[in-house]
XYZ file of C-alpha atoms in Angstrom:
767
model
C -0.193 19.122 -43.877
C -0.897 21.103 -46.997
C -3.428 23.855 -46.434
C -6.960 23.004 -47.550
C -8.421 26.464 -47.238
C -8.845 27.016 -50.948
C -12.189 26.679 -52.695
C -13.512 23.184 -53.329
C -14.787 22.248 -56.768
C -17.259 19.447 -57.369
C -16.231 17.070 -60.123
C -17.265 13.667 -61.458
C -14.801 10.809 -61.270
C -16.026 7.702 -63.093
C -19.628 8.614 -62.504
C -19.081 9.555 -58.862
C -19.385 13.001 -57.295
C -16.146 14.257 -55.789
C -14.512 17.353 -54.408
C -11.299 18.751 -55.828
C -9.214 20.385 -53.143
C -5.872 21.846 -54.094
C -5.025 19.085 -56.547
C -6.083 16.217 -54.271
C -9.427 14.539 -54.854
C -11.695 13.553 -52.018
C -14.021 10.858 -53.301
C -17.198 10.968 -51.290
C -18.939 7.982 -49.782
C -20.877 5.670 -52.016
C -18.362 5.979 -54.892
C -17.156 2.850 -56.583
C -14.835 2.036 -59.445
C -16.094 0.637 -62.708
C -14.912 -2.471 -64.455
C -13.240 -3.666 -61.281
C -10.398 -1.193 -61.483
C -9.285 0.813 -58.525
C -10.212 4.487 -58.307
C -7.266 5.226 -56.040
C -3.907 3.827 -57.015
C -0.434 4.221 -55.721
C 0.761 5.745 -52.515
C 1.179 4.369 -49.042
C -1.798 3.912 -46.766
C -1.936 6.333 -43.887
C -2.221 5.173 -40.289
C -4.944 5.590 -37.656
C -7.834 3.768 -39.166
C -6.520 3.652 -42.733
C -6.947 0.574 -44.897
C -3.812 -1.572 -45.034
C -2.740 -3.363 -48.236
C -4.623 -6.510 -47.310
C -7.842 -4.596 -46.825
C -7.815 -4.842 -43.055
C -8.289 -1.776 -40.930
C -5.776 -0.679 -38.343
C -6.995 1.282 -35.412
C -10.526 0.797 -36.588
C -12.396 -0.208 -33.462
C -15.003 2.149 -32.093
C -13.903 4.737 -29.555
C -16.553 4.815 -26.860
C -15.248 7.071 -24.131
C -12.760 9.881 -24.076
C -12.010 9.237 -27.706
C -11.254 12.786 -28.751
C -7.843 14.256 -29.259
C -6.905 17.512 -27.607
C -9.335 20.112 -28.902
C -8.251 23.100 -30.902
C -7.966 26.290 -28.903
C -11.375 27.738 -28.276
C -13.214 24.483 -28.930
C -15.223 22.316 -26.569
C -14.290 18.687 -26.013
C -16.997 16.368 -27.330
C -18.301 13.885 -24.795
C -19.021 10.626 -26.422
C -15.932 9.851 -28.409
C -15.368 9.559 -32.076
C -17.306 7.263 -34.321
C -15.597 4.058 -35.428
C -12.433 4.690 -37.333
C -13.174 1.668 -39.487
C -13.970 2.793 -42.977
C -12.034 6.000 -42.601
C -9.473 7.494 -44.922
C -7.270 5.771 -47.491
C -4.524 7.968 -48.882
C -3.194 6.890 -52.249
C -1.244 8.973 -54.731
C -2.666 12.244 -53.461
C -6.239 10.967 -53.623
C -8.275 10.609 -50.456
C -11.145 8.149 -50.622
C -13.695 8.038 -47.844
C -15.063 4.513 -47.639
C -18.006 2.996 -45.889
C -16.569 -0.159 -44.344
C -18.545 -1.290 -41.299
C -16.742 -1.587 -37.959
C -14.844 -4.793 -37.599
C -12.973 -5.008 -40.874
C -12.701 -3.877 -44.444
C -13.407 -5.704 -47.664
C -10.285 -7.294 -49.121
C -9.273 -6.482 -52.697
C -11.358 -8.442 -55.105
C -14.054 -9.056 -52.532
C -17.612 -7.816 -52.337
C -18.589 -4.760 -50.339
C -21.175 -5.120 -47.607
C -24.715 -4.172 -48.637
C -24.910 -0.577 -49.703
C -21.317 0.118 -48.834
C -18.537 1.592 -50.917
C -16.448 -0.900 -52.822
C -12.818 -1.651 -52.165
C -10.273 -1.665 -54.991
C -11.240 -4.292 -57.477
C -14.450 -5.169 -55.674
C -17.992 -5.332 -56.877
C -20.690 -3.076 -55.489
C -23.805 -4.813 -54.244
C -27.118 -3.940 -55.857
C -29.057 -1.053 -54.407
C -25.981 0.402 -52.795
C -25.442 3.773 -51.233
C -26.181 6.872 -53.201
C -23.503 9.075 -54.632
C -23.168 12.299 -52.643
C -24.181 15.484 -54.353
C -27.544 14.287 -55.561
C -26.489 11.280 -57.642
C -28.890 8.456 -58.435
C -30.696 7.099 -55.408
C -30.426 3.458 -54.447
C -32.921 1.154 -56.016
C -34.469 -2.059 -54.880
C -37.567 -4.134 -55.154
C -41.039 -2.741 -54.835
C -42.645 -3.577 -51.525
C -46.197 -4.643 -51.144
C -48.721 -1.929 -50.542
C -51.690 -1.930 -48.267
C -52.262 -0.441 -44.849
C -51.186 -2.277 -41.746
C -51.206 -1.473 -38.067
C -48.094 -1.928 -35.974
C -48.081 -0.862 -32.340
C -50.666 1.814 -32.987
C -48.925 3.303 -36.045
C -50.691 3.067 -39.370
C -48.146 2.372 -42.087
C -49.112 3.412 -45.576
C -46.575 1.324 -47.498
C -46.185 4.119 -50.002
C -49.847 4.990 -50.388
C -51.004 8.543 -51.067
C -49.948 10.716 -48.125
C -52.575 11.493 -45.530
C -54.546 14.566 -46.533
C -54.568 13.835 -50.239
C -52.089 14.450 -53.023
C -49.315 16.807 -51.897
C -49.353 20.224 -53.470
C -46.005 21.932 -52.963
C -47.370 25.216 -54.248
C -50.245 25.297 -51.767
C -48.205 26.914 -48.993
C -47.286 25.781 -45.496
C -49.755 25.953 -42.644
C -48.380 28.204 -39.898
C -49.621 29.364 -36.504
C -52.248 32.091 -36.439
C -50.795 34.478 -33.882
C -52.060 37.596 -32.159
C -50.503 41.001 -32.843
C -48.226 40.406 -29.814
C -48.119 44.050 -28.668
C -45.886 44.596 -25.629
C -45.166 47.747 -23.599
C -41.793 47.778 -21.840
C -40.798 50.480 -19.354
C -38.022 52.503 -20.971
C -36.808 55.805 -19.563
C -39.753 58.053 -18.707
C -42.118 56.175 -20.987
C -42.679 52.833 -22.682
C -41.165 51.094 -25.666
C -43.863 49.420 -27.770
C -43.455 46.703 -30.377
C -45.758 44.362 -32.253
C -45.907 41.759 -35.031
C -46.270 42.107 -38.753
C -47.672 38.796 -40.021
C -46.154 36.960 -42.926
C -49.555 37.039 -44.625
C -49.473 40.865 -44.569
C -46.273 41.291 -46.565
C -46.845 43.122 -49.825
C -50.171 44.594 -48.745
C -50.884 48.279 -48.204
C -50.586 48.154 -44.425
C -49.425 50.672 -41.832
C -50.020 51.075 -38.095
C -51.365 53.610 -35.626
C -50.418 53.434 -31.936
C -52.795 54.507 -29.162
C -52.466 55.316 -25.476
C -56.035 55.090 -24.302
C -57.950 57.026 -26.955
C -54.998 59.236 -27.906
C -53.205 58.427 -31.157
C -49.473 58.839 -30.569
C -48.056 58.872 -34.099
C -48.630 61.852 -36.405
C -48.982 59.709 -39.525
C -49.385 55.941 -40.016
C -46.153 54.026 -39.323
C -44.890 52.260 -42.444
C -41.198 51.619 -41.749
C -41.228 49.848 -38.377
C -43.191 47.686 -35.962
C -42.022 49.542 -32.869
C -42.598 52.950 -31.265
C -41.082 54.819 -28.310
C -43.648 56.645 -26.157
C -41.570 59.141 -24.212
C -44.457 60.548 -22.173
C -45.558 57.377 -20.388
C -48.617 57.663 -18.197
C -51.355 55.084 -18.585
C -50.376 51.654 -19.899
C -53.643 51.251 -21.791
C -51.887 50.796 -25.131
C -53.234 49.393 -28.371
C -52.236 49.261 -32.028
C -54.466 49.421 -35.090
C -53.520 48.213 -38.521
C -54.297 50.678 -41.322
C -55.165 48.915 -44.577
C -55.810 50.983 -47.710
C -56.241 54.027 -45.475
C -58.831 52.369 -43.200
C -58.152 51.585 -39.545
C -58.822 48.016 -38.506
C -59.873 46.675 -35.099
C -57.583 47.467 -32.175
C -55.108 44.920 -30.828
C -54.687 45.475 -27.096
C -51.384 45.326 -25.262
C -50.652 41.773 -24.119
C -47.750 42.301 -21.729
C -46.911 45.452 -19.764
C -43.400 45.065 -18.365
C -41.824 47.163 -15.605
C -38.404 46.006 -16.847
C -37.122 44.381 -20.020
C -38.168 40.866 -19.056
C -41.169 38.764 -18.111
C -40.730 36.749 -14.925
C -42.185 33.221 -14.773
C -41.980 31.753 -11.237
C -40.834 28.145 -11.438
C -42.434 25.231 -9.613
C -39.483 22.879 -10.019
C -39.443 19.532 -8.296
C -36.982 19.329 -5.390
C -33.393 19.340 -6.619
C -34.355 19.990 -10.255
C -33.159 22.883 -12.402
C -34.880 24.390 -15.438
C -32.834 24.157 -18.616
C -33.615 23.925 -22.323
C -37.015 25.227 -23.402
C -39.356 25.326 -26.383
C -42.522 27.197 -27.264
C -45.906 26.610 -28.835
C -49.476 27.805 -28.650
C -50.606 25.242 -26.081
C -54.094 26.630 -25.453
C -55.154 28.046 -28.820
C -55.168 31.735 -27.843
C -52.647 32.866 -30.465
C -49.930 33.495 -27.872
C -46.946 31.298 -27.109
C -46.509 29.231 -23.990
C -43.183 27.846 -22.738
C -42.277 24.175 -22.221
C -39.113 23.770 -20.149
C -37.037 20.671 -19.430
C -36.243 20.048 -15.764
C -33.189 17.968 -14.869
C -31.508 16.811 -11.683
C -28.362 14.875 -12.653
C -27.979 14.668 -16.434
C -25.426 12.216 -17.811
C -23.749 11.683 -21.165
C -23.778 8.114 -22.456
C -20.025 8.223 -22.972
C -19.708 7.871 -19.196
C -21.274 5.737 -16.464
C -23.432 7.163 -13.708
C -27.049 7.116 -12.619
C -28.992 10.166 -13.828
C -32.135 11.805 -12.574
C -35.536 11.493 -14.235
C -36.380 14.197 -16.793
C -39.554 16.265 -16.436
C -41.224 18.691 -18.853
C -43.213 21.599 -17.417
C -45.473 24.061 -19.241
C -46.087 27.708 -18.301
C -47.956 30.612 -19.817
C -46.086 33.862 -20.367
C -48.301 35.300 -17.639
C -46.567 32.888 -15.254
C -49.323 30.293 -14.844
C -48.190 26.681 -14.371
C -50.092 24.384 -16.769
C -48.837 20.789 -16.386
C -45.824 18.549 -15.846
C -44.908 15.368 -17.744
C -42.643 12.956 -15.850
C -40.551 11.067 -18.399
C -39.508 8.475 -15.808
C -36.379 6.581 -14.778
C -36.314 4.404 -17.908
C -35.278 7.297 -20.157
C -31.812 8.584 -19.252
C -31.554 12.229 -18.271
C -29.366 14.480 -20.404
C -28.965 16.268 -23.727
C -29.215 13.162 -25.906
C -32.415 11.372 -24.870
C -35.506 13.612 -24.549
C -35.836 15.742 -27.674
C -39.194 17.394 -27.060
C -41.047 18.592 -30.135
C -43.656 21.291 -29.438
C -45.712 22.026 -32.569
C -49.280 22.024 -33.860
C -49.108 18.757 -35.767
C -52.788 18.280 -36.612
C -53.956 21.836 -37.331
C -56.411 22.239 -34.438
C -54.696 25.427 -33.223
C -53.206 23.713 -30.153
C -49.607 22.512 -30.172
C -48.800 18.912 -29.303
C -45.740 17.658 -27.429
C -43.906 14.570 -28.735
C -41.134 12.625 -26.947
C -39.600 9.179 -26.537
C -41.173 7.367 -23.557
C -40.954 4.097 -21.629
C -42.606 2.238 -18.730
C -42.876 4.670 -15.821
C -43.672 7.747 -17.933
C -46.549 9.829 -16.529
C -48.499 12.313 -18.620
C -49.479 15.829 -17.597
C -52.585 14.574 -15.795
C -50.481 12.385 -13.487
C -51.417 9.089 -15.150
C -49.135 6.388 -16.497
C -49.324 5.878 -20.247
C -52.145 3.553 -21.214
C -52.486 3.270 -25.001
C -50.859 0.991 -27.601
C -47.879 -0.950 -26.227
C -48.269 0.805 -22.851
C -51.451 -1.181 -22.121
C -50.747 -3.454 -19.159
C -47.107 -2.349 -18.862
C -45.244 -2.790 -15.582
C -44.673 0.841 -14.617
C -42.766 -0.114 -11.473
C -39.897 -1.700 -13.411
C -36.487 -0.009 -13.214
C -34.366 -0.870 -16.257
C -31.325 1.192 -15.253
C -28.163 -0.946 -15.139
C -25.163 -0.621 -12.834
C -23.615 2.000 -15.165
C -26.767 4.099 -15.060
C -27.760 3.208 -18.629
C -30.985 1.805 -20.053
C -30.047 -0.823 -22.625
C -32.987 -3.212 -22.386
C -36.747 -2.993 -22.150
C -39.604 -1.355 -24.076
C -39.094 1.843 -26.100
C -42.091 3.975 -27.033
C -42.988 7.269 -28.674
C -45.859 9.393 -27.334
C -47.863 12.395 -28.540
C -49.286 14.538 -25.709
C -52.028 17.170 -25.701
C -50.353 20.562 -25.296
C -53.232 22.076 -23.351
C -53.518 19.416 -20.648
C -50.382 17.318 -21.038
C -52.587 14.235 -21.435
C -51.421 11.252 -23.493
C -52.965 11.133 -26.964
C -51.230 8.083 -28.449
C -48.293 5.825 -27.615
C -46.574 3.535 -30.144
C -43.490 1.347 -30.241
C -40.384 3.314 -31.177
C -38.633 2.707 -34.501
C -36.050 1.412 -34.840
C -35.624 -0.432 -31.545
C -32.149 -0.753 -30.065
C -32.004 -4.523 -30.546
C -30.358 -6.918 -28.114
C -27.084 -6.173 -26.297
C -24.121 -7.431 -28.283
C -25.901 -7.180 -31.629
C -27.693 -3.831 -31.350
C -29.457 -3.071 -34.548
C -28.725 -6.508 -36.018
C -30.927 -7.181 -39.008
C -32.325 -10.556 -39.938
C -31.304 -11.628 -43.420
C -28.063 -9.655 -43.533
C -25.124 -12.045 -43.732
C -22.921 -10.361 -41.146
C -25.447 -8.752 -38.836
C -22.840 -8.074 -36.149
C -21.395 -5.369 -38.401
C -24.759 -3.737 -38.939
C -25.349 -2.336 -35.465
C -24.982 1.152 -34.057
C -21.196 0.981 -33.964
C -20.651 0.159 -30.277
C -21.777 -3.291 -29.260
C -20.573 -3.079 -25.675
C -21.585 -0.014 -23.665
C -24.549 1.571 -25.442
C -22.901 4.913 -26.122
C -23.963 5.267 -29.739
C -27.290 3.434 -29.672
C -28.893 5.699 -27.064
C -28.474 9.058 -28.790
C -31.469 10.746 -30.330
C -32.519 13.731 -32.409
C -35.945 14.946 -33.530
C -37.300 17.284 -36.166
C -40.407 19.000 -37.497
C -40.658 19.159 -41.294
C -43.237 19.887 -43.997
C -42.490 16.675 -45.854
C -45.632 16.939 -47.994
C -45.017 20.641 -48.588
C -48.108 21.740 -46.705
C -48.546 20.156 -43.248
C -45.985 19.375 -40.530
C -44.667 15.915 -39.706
C -42.630 14.911 -36.659
C -39.392 13.049 -37.375
C -37.648 11.331 -34.440
C -34.138 10.060 -35.249
C -31.724 7.630 -33.643
C -27.955 7.576 -33.981
C -25.362 9.691 -35.803
C -21.951 8.325 -34.885
C -22.411 5.316 -37.165
C -25.853 3.952 -38.018
C -28.523 6.626 -38.432
C -32.297 6.170 -38.654
C -35.072 8.768 -39.039
C -38.774 7.952 -38.780
C -41.354 10.323 -40.302
C -44.780 10.413 -38.647
C -48.014 12.349 -39.247
C -50.425 13.114 -36.404
C -53.702 13.810 -38.195
C -57.370 13.279 -37.261
C -56.518 11.377 -34.089
C -54.241 8.883 -35.885
C -50.478 8.520 -35.958
C -49.402 7.482 -39.451
C -45.961 6.386 -40.558
C -44.769 8.157 -43.685
C -41.349 6.490 -44.042
C -38.356 5.104 -42.182
C -34.846 5.977 -43.374
C -32.166 3.660 -41.991
C -28.543 3.600 -43.099
C -28.424 -0.152 -42.418
C -31.776 -1.646 -43.314
C -32.925 0.893 -45.870
C -36.652 1.457 -45.739
C -39.856 2.052 -47.622
C -40.437 5.484 -49.099
C -43.899 6.918 -49.630
C -43.614 5.936 -53.288
C -43.907 2.327 -52.146
C -40.398 1.294 -53.156
C -38.118 -0.623 -50.844
C -34.702 1.000 -50.621
C -31.560 -0.828 -49.630
C -29.067 0.338 -47.015
C -27.375 3.703 -47.477
C -24.092 3.190 -45.696
C -22.595 6.198 -47.433
C -24.792 8.178 -45.018
C -23.372 6.579 -41.882
C -21.438 8.720 -39.412
C -22.514 11.920 -41.192
C -24.794 13.242 -38.452
C -24.305 15.986 -35.915
C -25.579 16.731 -32.410
C -28.441 18.784 -33.838
C -30.756 18.683 -36.821
C -32.335 21.079 -39.286
C -34.938 20.895 -42.005
C -36.017 22.832 -45.087
C -36.632 22.653 -48.818
C -32.990 22.445 -49.893
C -33.639 21.283 -53.481
C -36.445 23.776 -54.181
C -39.055 21.147 -55.071
C -41.647 22.405 -52.570
C -41.026 19.666 -49.994
C -38.815 19.736 -46.903
C -35.701 17.626 -46.505
C -34.093 16.487 -43.237
C -30.605 17.957 -42.881
C -28.520 15.590 -40.742
C -25.323 17.614 -40.636
C -23.244 16.145 -43.449
C -26.049 14.198 -45.087
C -29.527 15.085 -46.288
C -32.611 12.842 -46.413
C -34.985 13.738 -49.235
C -38.680 14.296 -48.550
C -39.462 10.771 -49.786
C -37.290 9.133 -47.123
C -34.368 8.370 -49.424
C -30.890 9.845 -49.202
C -30.388 13.010 -51.262
C -26.623 13.324 -50.756
C -23.816 12.773 -48.267
C -20.663 14.894 -48.209
C -18.515 12.282 -46.500
C -17.026 14.952 -44.209
C -18.353 13.062 -41.188
C -19.724 13.843 -37.761
C -19.323 17.138 -35.935
C -20.697 19.028 -32.944
C -21.989 22.353 -34.294
C -24.012 23.032 -37.424
C -25.748 26.050 -38.969
C -28.299 26.051 -41.785
C -30.148 28.857 -43.540
C -30.004 31.585 -46.195
C -26.505 32.937 -45.551
C -25.403 34.098 -48.993
C -27.761 36.417 -50.912
C -25.528 36.372 -53.995
C -25.405 32.609 -54.454
C -28.990 32.370 -53.236
C -30.694 29.274 -51.878
C -29.715 27.622 -48.597
C -26.245 26.984 -47.205
C -24.728 24.996 -44.338
C -21.726 25.753 -42.141
C -20.287 22.885 -40.092
C -17.419 22.114 -37.781
C -16.044 18.578 -37.806
C -14.915 16.206 -35.121
C -13.535 13.360 -37.187
C -10.774 15.225 -38.946
C -8.679 12.053 -38.816
C -10.998 10.458 -41.377
C -12.174 13.357 -43.553
C -8.853 14.508 -44.951
C -8.039 16.982 -42.165
C -11.027 19.295 -42.599
C -12.024 21.162 -39.423
C -14.854 23.329 -40.801
C -16.744 23.621 -44.086
C -19.228 25.838 -45.898
C -21.415 24.273 -48.583
C -24.469 24.438 -50.799
C -27.181 22.768 -48.711
C -29.073 21.614 -51.790
C -26.325 19.834 -53.696
C -23.582 19.221 -51.154
C -21.066 21.268 -53.132
C -18.409 22.453 -50.676
C -17.471 26.076 -51.310
C -14.540 26.220 -48.892
C -12.978 24.501 -45.897
C -10.709 25.217 -42.933
C -8.002 22.714 -41.992
C -8.110 20.970 -38.635
C -5.943 18.566 -36.686
C -8.377 17.486 -33.957
C -11.981 17.731 -32.831
C -13.385 21.203 -33.525
C -15.924 21.598 -30.738
C -17.893 24.712 -31.602
C -18.521 27.124 -34.449
C -20.978 29.900 -35.154
C -22.629 31.689 -38.076
C -24.230 35.130 -37.924
C -24.384 38.478 -39.753
C -22.015 40.476 -37.531
C -20.358 42.955 -39.917
C -21.445 45.442 -42.562
C -20.644 42.962 -45.293
C -23.265 41.383 -47.520
C -23.675 37.781 -46.438
C -23.154 36.111 -43.070
C -19.872 35.506 -41.237
C -18.501 32.202 -39.886
C -15.996 31.377 -37.160
C -14.818 28.410 -35.091
C -11.871 27.010 -33.146
C -9.919 26.712 -36.410
C -10.446 30.135 -37.924
C -12.547 33.082 -38.870
C -14.537 35.084 -38.955
C -14.787 34.543 -42.695
C -17.277 35.941 -45.151
C -19.183 33.713 -47.582
C -16.184 33.712 -49.943
C -13.697 32.766 -47.214
C -12.202 36.221 -46.918
C -11.296 37.650 -43.526
C -14.188 39.525 -41.907
C -12.665 41.348 -38.969
C -11.874 40.255 -35.433
C -13.123 37.027 -33.959
C -15.950 37.293 -31.411
C -15.218 35.959 -27.948
C -18.234 33.629 -28.160
C -18.856 30.935 -30.739
C -21.898 29.440 -29.033
C -25.014 31.402 -29.997
C -26.396 34.583 -31.562
C -29.472 36.821 -31.288
C -31.180 39.627 -33.233
C -31.490 42.411 -30.683
C -30.119 45.793 -31.775
C -30.999 48.750 -33.979
C -29.868 47.207 -37.267
C -30.034 43.886 -39.119
C -26.917 42.421 -37.504
C -26.966 39.663 -34.901
C -25.203 39.779 -31.540
C -22.891 36.872 -30.606
C -24.245 35.396 -27.377
C -22.592 33.436 -24.594
C -25.177 32.128 -22.138
C -26.821 35.108 -20.434
C -24.367 37.589 -21.925
C -24.361 39.590 -25.155
C -23.991 43.201 -26.215
C -27.050 45.122 -25.015
C -28.212 42.720 -22.291
C -27.690 42.916 -18.546
C -29.152 39.783 -16.957
C -27.854 39.669 -13.408
C -28.417 36.368 -11.628
C -29.118 34.427 -14.838
C -27.128 31.585 -16.335
C -26.609 29.633 -19.506
C -27.228 25.910 -19.868
C -25.284 22.827 -20.951
C -21.901 23.445 -19.363
C -19.218 24.911 -21.592
C -21.695 25.214 -24.453
C -23.373 27.884 -22.314
C -26.556 28.240 -24.349
C -29.784 30.063 -23.443
C -32.894 28.066 -22.632
C -34.467 29.352 -25.852
C -34.053 32.130 -28.393
C -37.132 32.859 -30.507
C -39.359 35.692 -31.731
C -41.973 35.136 -29.005
C -43.786 38.515 -29.167
C -43.282 42.121 -30.200
C -41.481 42.994 -33.422
C -39.368 40.615 -35.515
C -36.397 40.580 -33.169
C -35.754 37.735 -30.772
C -36.423 37.140 -27.104
C -34.057 35.071 -24.963
C -35.310 32.729 -22.235
C -32.915 32.322 -19.302
C -32.944 30.460 -15.985
C -32.472 32.963 -13.184
C -32.608 31.224 -9.794
C -36.173 30.110 -9.140
C -37.645 31.889 -12.135
C -37.521 31.875 -15.904
C -37.005 35.279 -17.445
C -38.011 36.133 -20.991
C -35.855 39.110 -21.989
C -36.839 41.437 -24.839
C -35.154 44.411 -26.479
C -36.129 48.062 -26.001
C -33.884 49.389 -28.766
C -35.759 51.162 -31.605
C -35.374 49.524 -35.018
C -36.586 50.991 -38.312
C -36.415 47.787 -40.349
C -39.911 46.406 -40.820
C -39.774 42.620 -41.119
C -42.542 40.127 -40.586
C -42.362 37.943 -37.485
C -39.589 35.382 -37.811
C -42.064 32.745 -36.637
C -43.811 32.999 -40.025
C -40.601 32.000 -41.774
C -41.082 28.197 -41.896
C -37.380 27.307 -41.696
C -36.872 29.624 -38.724
C -39.996 28.303 -36.964
C -38.936 24.687 -37.460
C -35.438 25.459 -36.186
C -36.984 26.992 -33.048
C -38.805 23.676 -32.560
C -35.515 21.767 -32.885
C -33.422 24.277 -30.918
C -33.574 22.158 -27.741
C -32.251 19.057 -29.513
C -28.919 17.739 -28.134
C -26.325 20.525 -28.595
C -28.489 23.612 -28.987
C -27.932 25.757 -32.068
C -29.488 29.199 -32.684
C -32.531 29.312 -34.984
C -31.817 30.614 -38.471
C -34.211 31.785 -41.217
C -34.821 30.565 -44.739
C -34.522 34.083 -46.195
C -31.465 36.294 -46.010
C -31.495 38.742 -43.074
C -28.385 40.850 -42.670
C -26.467 43.784 -44.041
C -27.637 44.828 -47.504
C -30.830 42.786 -47.506
C -33.629 43.923 -49.787
C -36.791 45.261 -48.138
C -39.631 44.605 -48.165
C -39.088 40.883 -47.874
C -40.696 38.495 -50.328
C -44.032 37.267 -49.077
C -43.739 33.791 -47.547
C -45.900 31.041 -49.031
C -47.865 30.347 -45.855
C -51.489 30.091 -44.782
C -53.624 29.432 -41.715
C -55.821 26.505 -40.816
C -59.540 27.286 -40.985
C -60.027 27.507 -37.233
C -63.178 28.632 -35.445
C-alpha cells in the first residue's frame, strides 16, 4: 500500500468536502454527485466490504464477536468487533469514496439512496440527507410543531427558548467554587505545601504568603508558584494567605496533612466487589471534592456471552468517610460500556448530582427502589438477564441522583429505547426499517453500548448528554436539570434525525454513523461560545445537528484539546479500528473545529491504543500509537517512543506530562496498587483534586483507594486545571467506556506563554 503519511489537504469536489492524500481523494460521507453522474469512475472495486458493480456489498454483514484482525504491535485488541462492513470503501481510479449504505445491501446504480445516506453512482440523494463533513450545509427538513409536552417525566421544549433565558455565549461558564485546597505532605525533614490559584484570579495582582502557626515562612510574597517546601517541619498548623494589591487576605487553613504522598480512603466494598473507575464532584457543598467509585464483581463485554455482576456506585470524602452506595441492579449489565456515571453540579446549587442509566431493580443511595416517573409501580423483582447474560428487553430509564445523599431526584424513560429484538431501533414510517437499527439485529452487541457527556450547550450552564451506540447508529440526548425539572434540549439520532432547539425537524444523518469511539469529549470547537459534542470522528453542534463527520470511522482511543499553539484552537488525535473501510488510515491528527485532517499514519489492522501528551522540549504536544510516533504536531519525529500509550499525568518540575501505565509512571512508587480495565491499565481517576495545578492519581490498592499527589517543587504558576472548562468536563467523562486522560482547552506544555489567559468563568451566587 502506498504510504499515506503525508499531509492531508481539504478540497471541494462537486460541492462536497474531501481530503486529498498523496494524489488520491477520499470523499467523506454525505457526499453525492450532481446531475446523476458518478463522482468515482473507473477502477476495480476492492474486496472485503467493497461495493461490487451491481451495487451489492460483499462481506458486508456485521461482525459481532472477535471481528478484529490481528492488532498492530503494541496495540490492544478491541472487544466487540468491527462495525458493519456494509457501506465501506469503494476504490475507483485512485479515488476512495466512503459511503453510508446501511447494513444489508447497497443502492444499485440509478437507484435512490436510503434516507440521509450517501448516493450511489447515478443515484439521487433523498431530501434532508446527511451533512457534508467539514462543516458543510446541515440537513434540512420540515419545521416541527412547538409547544411543551411531557413524556415520561421529561419536559420537551420543541425548540423553545432554552431554559434559563436566551443563551449568552459571552456570559462565561459557571464553574465550581472551590476552597484554596492547601495540602501539607511529609517530604524529607519538613513538609511540601501546595495550593490552588483560581481561574477567577488570573490577571489580578495576587501573591501568597505561607504560614506555620503564626510564623511567615517566605521572605517576600510568592508570585511565581503555588507551592512551597518547608524544610524545617515541626507543627503542621499551616495556612496560606492571598496578598492582593499588597494587602493580606483571610487565611486558608491546611485541608489535608499527609504523612506520605497519598491519602488513604478505606473501602467498604460489597463482598467480592472491586473498586475501579472513579469520578469526582463536590457532593456536599463544602468546596472540596468527594470521590465516586464504581464497584464491579464480574464485568462483561457485550461482544461475548456471560452473566455479569451488578454494578454499584459508592461515594467517599477525601477524609475517608463513606457517604452512600447506589445499587444499579441486575438489569443493567456490568462492565465498561453500560454505566457511564456523570458527577457534576447540573443545577447550580453547589452540590454535584450523579446521573446514570437505570432499570427495574435499581436502588438509590438511601436503599430505596426508584419511585418516580416510569419507575412508579415497577416490578423490581424482575430479572431480565437472558441465557447469554445480556439484557435485551424490558424498561430502560435515566435517573438523576442527589450527590449528598444518593437519593433519587427524577427518573425518566431513556431515549432512544433499544426497540424490539430483530428490529432494534426500527423507525415507523421508514420504508426499510430493518436497515435502520443499531447494526446487529441478533445478539445485542452494538445496541447496548453507551457513552455520556457534560457540555455547556447554551454557553453558560452545564447539560448532561447520554449517548447510545457508535459502531453504526449513534444517538445523543441533551438534558438540562434545572429548578427540579429535567428538560430535553434535543435528540440527535443518525437514523431518525431529531428536533433541534431551533424547532426544526432534521432528517437522518447517516454520514455520521460508525464515526464514534469508546469515549467522548466536548468543547467549543467552532468558537461560537457554545459547546459541541465530539464523538470521535464526528461532531454534533450545540443545536443538536451534525457539524461534520470525517468518515475515518470508529476507533478505540481519542484525544482532544489545545495541542498546537501555533495553529491555535482545538485539535483531535485518533487511532482507528476500521482501517479496512477508511482507506488504510491507522491514526490521524485533525482540526477539531472543521474536520481538516493535518496528517495520518497508515494502518493494516485495528490500532488499539494511542496517546497524546507534551513529553519533549518541543513546542506543541507529541502523539504515538501502535502504528508510529512519537510525532510532533507537524508529523516530524519527536524522539523515542514511550513504553506506555495508555495514559499521562502532570506531575514533575516542568510543564511536561509523564506517560502513565496503570500505577506506574516516572516519579511515582505505588507499591500494592493496580491499574484498571485489563490491558488498558488505566488509573481510577486522574484530576487536579487539590493542591497546585498538577494532577492527582486515584488508584485501587487492596482494600483502600489511594489518592497520590506530587511533592516535586514547580515554579510554573497556573490556575487549577479544574477551572479550565474543557479539562473539567473531560474529568467528568474520564470514566466513560475506555478511559482517556483529561486534557485542557488551553495549551500547556513546553514554550507556553505565562501567565495564562483568564478563563471566561464565573460562580453561581451561592449562600
